[in-house]
């Protein structure tokens, strides 16, 4: 019994140490107000989880509120997964959170200005509750406390921001799509002009063949050696021109592509055999 009584205080002390080691908290905390281009308007005010500030901190327009602290876990500086400064309007319950910038040693800071505070919170008449929230993965108990209140002081000579309407999900007005008109063919006069230019090239083609020494006597030899290949190759070329004509006049792209693919495949297969036959005659010295 004496042994148990002597060990009981030590066990209680060890248990309290384990509990404290499993809790997030902070130390060396201070809050200050800084104005651009000037020294601090007020001295740094220190606070702790057990000793919040008695008076509200006032943040005027053009000033910056800076909170500096050291995040601890089990009495040692640690970097948590999340650490926020949350300001809350006690009347409406609206709140906004700002993350601390935390180093591996636990040193953390956050700056707050009018420009990043929602307009609905800027217009509150009563001081806002400034809470510190710290948490992380694991079994450690997170921390949430309100070490000070924040009073927003607005400048009467400066236009105040207007509250933007909140996004609400629900039935929306019907959307009417307006599609552009189908593309039209160019004027007939332009079409006829280009058609005449193409037709005029046909006599020039025959004249060029005559000047280059085209030999029509080989037509019978070509058809005799590979009749199917030559007929299909020539027919596929004419058919492709017909496909282009139909696409220009009435067909859509989805109607043209399958037919053009089939005609192109026939032209490739038959053309390979037809040109091979022509090469054989050229190698044989027939011109």
Tab-separated table of C-alpha atoms in Angstrom:
chain	number	residue	atom	x	y	z
A	1	UNK	CA	0.000	0.000	0.000
A	2	UNK	CA	2.843	2.379	0.845
A	3	UNK	CA	4.458	1.567	-2.513
A	4	UNK	CA	1.266	2.441	-4.365
A	5	UNK	CA	0.846	5.672	-2.399
A	6	UNK	CA	4.428	6.656	-3.180
A	7	UNK	CA	4.046	5.923	-6.914
A	8	UNK	CA	0.650	7.601	-7.283
A	9	UNK	CA	1.973	11.218	-7.509
A	10	UNK	CA	4.554	10.155	-10.089
A	11	UNK	CA	1.924	8.390	-12.172
A	12	UNK	CA	-0.360	11.417	-12.027
A	13	UNK	CA	2.502	13.693	-13.079
A	14	UNK	CA	3.403	11.348	-15.950
A	15	UNK	CA	-0.233	11.212	-17.063
A	16	UNK	CA	-0.539	14.991	-17.042
A	17	UNK	CA	2.672	15.232	-19.081
A	18	UNK	CA	1.312	12.821	-21.669
A	19	UNK	CA	-1.926	14.788	-21.894
A	20	UNK	CA	-0.079	18.061	-22.366
A	21	UNK	CA	2.180	16.444	-24.972
A	22	UNK	CA	-0.892	15.451	-26.971
A	23	UNK	CA	-2.340	18.974	-27.211
A	24	UNK	CA	-1.703	21.810	-29.631
A	25	UNK	CA	-1.237	25.285	-28.220
A	26	UNK	CA	0.910	28.389	-28.673
A	27	UNK	CA	3.249	30.664	-26.736
A	28	UNK	CA	5.170	33.938	-27.126
A	29	UNK	CA	2.141	35.446	-28.857
A	30	UNK	CA	1.737	39.144	-29.600
A	31	UNK	CA	-0.453	41.398	-31.706
A	32	UNK	CA	0.483	44.812	-33.099
A	33	UNK	CA	-0.948	47.429	-35.441
A	34	UNK	CA	1.298	48.859	-38.137
A	35	UNK	CA	0.658	51.731	-40.526
A	36	UNK	CA	2.469	52.004	-43.854
A	37	UNK	CA	5.508	54.275	-43.631
A	38	UNK	CA	5.228	54.799	-39.859
A	39	UNK	CA	6.240	53.047	-36.701
A	40	UNK	CA	3.798	50.951	-34.733
A	41	UNK	CA	0.817	52.955	-33.539
A	42	UNK	CA	0.808	51.001	-30.322
A	43	UNK	CA	3.186	48.709	-28.545
A	44	UNK	CA	2.955	45.006	-29.058
A	45	UNK	CA	0.387	43.468	-26.788
A	46	UNK	CA	1.171	39.988	-25.577
A	47	UNK	CA	-1.415	37.318	-24.925
A	48	UNK	CA	-1.562	33.608	-24.197
A	49	UNK	CA	-4.194	30.855	-24.289
A	50	UNK	CA	-4.956	31.486	-20.625
A	51	UNK	CA	-4.675	35.308	-20.708
A	52	UNK	CA	-6.633	36.923	-23.556
A	53	UNK	CA	-6.487	40.673	-24.102
A	54	UNK	CA	-8.914	42.677	-22.009
A	55	UNK	CA	-9.514	45.382	-24.637
A	56	UNK	CA	-10.399	45.008	-28.285
A	57	UNK	CA	-7.691	45.717	-30.859
A	58	UNK	CA	-8.729	48.487	-33.269
A	59	UNK	CA	-7.802	48.181	-36.946
A	60	UNK	CA	-8.149	51.398	-38.961
A	61	UNK	CA	-8.080	51.853	-42.715
A	62	UNK	CA	-4.546	51.814	-44.139
A	63	UNK	CA	-3.188	49.842	-41.191
A	64	UNK	CA	-2.129	46.218	-40.871
A	65	UNK	CA	-2.710	43.890	-37.959
A	66	UNK	CA	0.164	41.480	-37.337
A	67	UNK	CA	-0.091	38.416	-35.107
A	68	UNK	CA	3.117	36.575	-34.185
A	69	UNK	CA	3.274	33.405	-32.097
A	70	UNK	CA	5.005	30.056	-31.687
A	71	UNK	CA	2.907	26.939	-32.223
A	72	UNK	CA	3.654	24.217	-29.695
A	73	UNK	CA	2.823	20.579	-29.197
A	74	UNK	CA	3.767	19.111	-25.855
A	75	UNK	CA	5.566	22.309	-24.910
A	76	UNK	CA	7.887	22.254	-27.949
A	77	UNK	CA	7.712	24.248	-31.138
A	78	UNK	CA	6.095	22.227	-33.907
A	79	UNK	CA	4.666	22.896	-37.370
A	80	UNK	CA	0.992	21.873	-37.537
A	81	UNK	CA	-0.928	20.888	-40.613
A	82	UNK	CA	-3.330	23.815	-40.194
A	83	UNK	CA	-3.145	27.095	-38.291
A	84	UNK	CA	-5.655	29.882	-38.892
A	85	UNK	CA	-6.696	33.253	-37.554
A	86	UNK	CA	-10.495	33.328	-37.805
A	87	UNK	CA	-12.566	36.485	-37.392
A	88	UNK	CA	-16.257	36.011	-36.601
A	89	UNK	CA	-19.217	38.343	-36.352
A	90	UNK	CA	-21.004	37.184	-33.177
A	91	UNK	CA	-24.303	38.715	-34.323
A	92	UNK	CA	-24.618	36.988	-37.710
A	93	UNK	CA	-22.206	34.091	-37.267
A	94	UNK	CA	-20.354	34.992	-40.473
A	95	UNK	CA	-16.630	34.316	-40.378
A	96	UNK	CA	-13.470	34.371	-42.481
A	97	UNK	CA	-10.196	32.513	-41.899
A	98	UNK	CA	-6.616	33.526	-42.716
A	99	UNK	CA	-3.794	30.948	-42.621
A	100	UNK	CA	-0.664	31.499	-40.584
A	101	UNK	CA	2.717	31.259	-42.267
A	102	UNK	CA	4.424	28.644	-40.085
A	103	UNK	CA	8.069	27.564	-40.066
A	104	UNK	CA	9.337	24.142	-39.004
A	105	UNK	CA	10.299	25.617	-35.626
A	106	UNK	CA	6.671	26.615	-35.000
A	107	UNK	CA	7.242	30.348	-35.539
A	108	UNK	CA	4.084	31.689	-37.162
A	109	UNK	CA	2.724	35.016	-38.324
A	110	UNK	CA	-0.253	36.414	-40.176
A	111	UNK	CA	-1.079	39.908	-41.464
A	112	UNK	CA	-4.574	41.329	-41.757
A	113	UNK	CA	-5.725	44.492	-43.561
A	114	UNK	CA	-9.043	46.021	-44.590
A	115	UNK	CA	-8.474	44.974	-48.201
A	116	UNK	CA	-8.709	41.246	-47.451
A	117	UNK	CA	-11.606	41.411	-44.999
A	118	UNK	CA	-15.046	40.795	-46.562
A	119	UNK	CA	-17.156	43.927	-46.816
A	120	UNK	CA	-19.952	42.372	-44.780
A	121	UNK	CA	-17.544	42.001	-41.841
A	122	UNK	CA	-16.113	45.496	-42.288
A	123	UNK	CA	-19.546	47.013	-41.694
A	124	UNK	CA	-20.200	45.295	-38.375
A	125	UNK	CA	-20.870	47.671	-35.506
A	126	UNK	CA	-19.698	45.345	-32.737
A	127	UNK	CA	-16.129	44.003	-32.391
A	128	UNK	CA	-15.298	40.778	-34.189
A	129	UNK	CA	-14.114	37.702	-32.348
A	130	UNK	CA	-10.529	36.819	-33.344
A	131	UNK	CA	-9.944	33.096	-32.841
A	132	UNK	CA	-6.828	31.002	-33.330
A	133	UNK	CA	-7.358	27.482	-34.662
A	134	UNK	CA	-4.521	24.930	-34.662
A	135	UNK	CA	-4.772	21.290	-35.689
A	136	UNK	CA	-2.914	18.488	-37.399
A	137	UNK	CA	-3.010	14.788	-38.212
A	138	UNK	CA	-2.655	12.260	-35.432
A	139	UNK	CA	-4.110	11.963	-31.943
A	140	UNK	CA	-3.055	15.406	-30.669
A	141	UNK	CA	-5.940	17.521	-29.425
A	142	UNK	CA	-6.523	20.582	-31.640
A	143	UNK	CA	-6.676	24.071	-30.192
A	144	UNK	CA	-9.300	26.748	-30.665
A	145	UNK	CA	-9.489	29.881	-28.567
A	146	UNK	CA	-10.381	33.573	-28.762
A	147	UNK	CA	-7.413	35.549	-27.411
A	148	UNK	CA	-8.678	39.006	-28.430
A	149	UNK	CA	-11.478	40.959	-30.081
A	150	UNK	CA	-11.008	43.003	-33.249
A	151	UNK	CA	-12.779	46.338	-33.749
A	152	UNK	CA	-12.994	47.652	-37.325
A	153	UNK	CA	-12.699	51.446	-37.666
A	154	UNK	CA	-13.796	52.838	-41.038
A	155	UNK	CA	-12.822	56.195	-42.529
A	156	UNK	CA	-15.879	58.378	-43.102
A	157	UNK	CA	-14.145	60.226	-45.973
A	158	UNK	CA	-13.376	57.030	-47.899
A	159	UNK	CA	-16.071	55.281	-49.972
A	160	UNK	CA	-17.020	52.054	-48.305
A	161	UNK	CA	-17.049	48.795	-50.275
A	162	UNK	CA	-20.444	47.439	-51.198
A	163	UNK	CA	-21.419	43.935	-50.205
A	164	UNK	CA	-21.457	41.615	-53.197
A	165	UNK	CA	-24.483	39.334	-53.541
A	166	UNK	CA	-23.770	35.771	-52.525
A	167	UNK	CA	-23.841	33.012	-55.116
A	168	UNK	CA	-27.015	30.992	-54.733
A	169	UNK	CA	-27.763	27.690	-56.409
A	170	UNK	CA	-31.231	27.202	-57.815
A	171	UNK	CA	-33.362	27.504	-60.919
A	172	UNK	CA	-31.752	29.756	-63.510
A	173	UNK	CA	-33.344	31.564	-66.481
A	174	UNK	CA	-33.670	29.530	-69.642
A	175	UNK	CA	-30.757	29.842	-72.039
A	176	UNK	CA	-31.682	30.351	-75.695
A	177	UNK	CA	-28.915	29.319	-78.054
A	178	UNK	CA	-28.548	31.331	-81.232
A	179	UNK	CA	-26.813	29.372	-83.950
A	180	UNK	CA	-25.271	31.108	-86.899
A	181	UNK	CA	-26.693	30.488	-90.344
A	182	UNK	CA	-25.281	27.732	-92.533
A	183	UNK	CA	-22.435	28.847	-94.785
A	184	UNK	CA	-23.570	29.809	-98.252
A	185	UNK	CA	-21.928	29.144	-101.586
A	186	UNK	CA	-20.107	32.040	-103.229
A	187	UNK	CA	-21.850	34.028	-105.977
A	188	UNK	CA	-22.455	32.136	-109.214
A	189	UNK	CA	-20.331	34.542	-111.216
A	190	UNK	CA	-17.263	33.595	-109.166
A	191	UNK	CA	-18.059	29.895	-109.488
A	192	UNK	CA	-18.450	30.170	-113.265
A	193	UNK	CA	-15.199	32.117	-113.571
A	194	UNK	CA	-13.194	29.432	-111.772
A	195	UNK	CA	-14.983	26.657	-113.677
A	196	UNK	CA	-14.073	28.330	-116.982
A	197	UNK	CA	-10.460	28.636	-115.857
A	198	UNK	CA	-10.321	24.920	-115.066
A	199	UNK	CA	-11.926	23.930	-118.370
A	200	UNK	CA	-9.435	26.126	-120.208
A	201	UNK	CA	-6.619	24.099	-118.648
A	202	UNK	CA	-7.759	20.897	-120.379
A	203	UNK	CA	-6.601	21.934	-123.880
A	204	UNK	CA	-3.371	23.182	-122.332
A	205	UNK	CA	-2.903	19.735	-120.790
A	206	UNK	CA	-3.234	17.976	-124.145
A	207	UNK	CA	-0.921	20.494	-125.801
A	208	UNK	CA	1.666	19.892	-123.078
A	209	UNK	CA	1.416	16.142	-123.579
A	210	UNK	CA	1.987	16.619	-127.317
A	211	UNK	CA	5.034	18.824	-126.771
A	212	UNK	CA	6.521	16.393	-124.258
A	213	UNK	CA	6.092	13.449	-126.632
A	214	UNK	CA	3.219	11.537	-125.083
A	215	UNK	CA	2.732	8.204	-126.862
A	216	UNK	CA	-0.915	7.143	-127.090
A	217	UNK	CA	0.119	3.895	-128.776
A	218	UNK	CA	1.042	2.531	-125.324
A	219	UNK	CA	-2.592	2.778	-124.214
A	220	UNK	CA	-3.416	-0.650	-125.598
A	221	UNK	CA	-0.283	-2.152	-124.017
A	222	UNK	CA	-1.112	-0.638	-120.643
A	223	UNK	CA	-4.696	-1.881	-120.729
A	224	UNK	CA	-3.514	-5.279	-121.884
A	225	UNK	CA	-0.937	-5.666	-119.086
A	226	UNK	CA	-3.010	-4.293	-116.183
A	227	UNK	CA	-6.506	-3.377	-117.339
A	228	UNK	CA	-8.203	-3.373	-113.944
A	229	UNK	CA	-5.510	-1.274	-112.247
A	230	UNK	CA	-5.439	1.392	-114.961
A	231	UNK	CA	-9.221	1.625	-115.210
A	232	UNK	CA	-9.683	1.805	-111.441
A	233	UNK	CA	-6.885	4.351	-111.044
A	234	UNK	CA	-8.281	6.647	-113.706
A	235	UNK	CA	-11.821	6.114	-112.433
A	236	UNK	CA	-10.814	6.926	-108.836
A	237	UNK	CA	-9.275	10.225	-109.968
A	238	UNK	CA	-12.478	11.174	-111.781
A	239	UNK	CA	-14.567	9.979	-108.815
A	240	UNK	CA	-12.560	12.114	-106.389
A	241	UNK	CA	-13.278	15.161	-108.520
A	242	UNK	CA	-16.954	14.220	-108.388
A	243	UNK	CA	-16.805	13.929	-104.587
A	244	UNK	CA	-15.306	17.417	-104.354
A	245	UNK	CA	-18.031	18.736	-106.625
A	246	UNK	CA	-20.780	17.205	-104.479
A	247	UNK	CA	-19.158	18.565	-101.314
A	248	UNK	CA	-19.078	22.003	-102.881
A	249	UNK	CA	-22.710	21.878	-103.978
A	250	UNK	CA	-24.701	19.848	-101.451
A	251	UNK	CA	-22.811	17.334	-99.302
A	252	UNK	CA	-21.726	17.930	-95.717
A	253	UNK	CA	-18.294	17.144	-94.348
A	254	UNK	CA	-19.543	13.958	-92.665
A	255	UNK	CA	-20.972	12.749	-95.965
A	256	UNK	CA	-17.814	13.596	-97.879
A	257	UNK	CA	-15.157	12.049	-95.636
A	258	UNK	CA	-16.297	8.371	-95.799
A	259	UNK	CA	-16.699	8.438	-99.595
A	260	UNK	CA	-13.396	10.272	-100.060
A	261	UNK	CA	-11.703	7.678	-97.848
A	262	UNK	CA	-12.982	4.769	-99.947
A	263	UNK	CA	-12.085	6.466	-103.240
A	264	UNK	CA	-8.643	7.389	-101.909
A	265	UNK	CA	-7.977	3.788	-100.834
A	266	UNK	CA	-8.944	2.504	-104.307
A	267	UNK	CA	-6.695	5.118	-105.921
A	268	UNK	CA	-3.763	4.096	-103.711
A	269	UNK	CA	-4.069	0.348	-104.368
A	270	UNK	CA	-4.822	0.559	-108.093
A	271	UNK	CA	-2.346	3.383	-108.656
A	272	UNK	CA	0.501	1.375	-107.141
A	273	UNK	CA	-0.103	-1.482	-109.589
A	274	UNK	CA	-0.681	0.847	-112.559
A	275	UNK	CA	2.492	2.823	-111.934
A	276	UNK	CA	4.446	-0.402	-111.483
A	277	UNK	CA	3.296	-1.485	-114.941
A	278	UNK	CA	4.408	1.868	-116.396
A	279	UNK	CA	7.802	1.472	-114.717
A	280	UNK	CA	8.227	-1.979	-116.231
A	281	UNK	CA	7.682	-0.586	-119.742
A	282	UNK	CA	10.094	2.274	-119.087
A	283	UNK	CA	12.778	-0.126	-117.880
A	284	UNK	CA	12.192	-2.184	-121.039
A	285	UNK	CA	13.060	0.889	-123.116
A	286	UNK	CA	9.524	1.606	-124.290
A	287	UNK	CA	8.820	5.319	-124.351
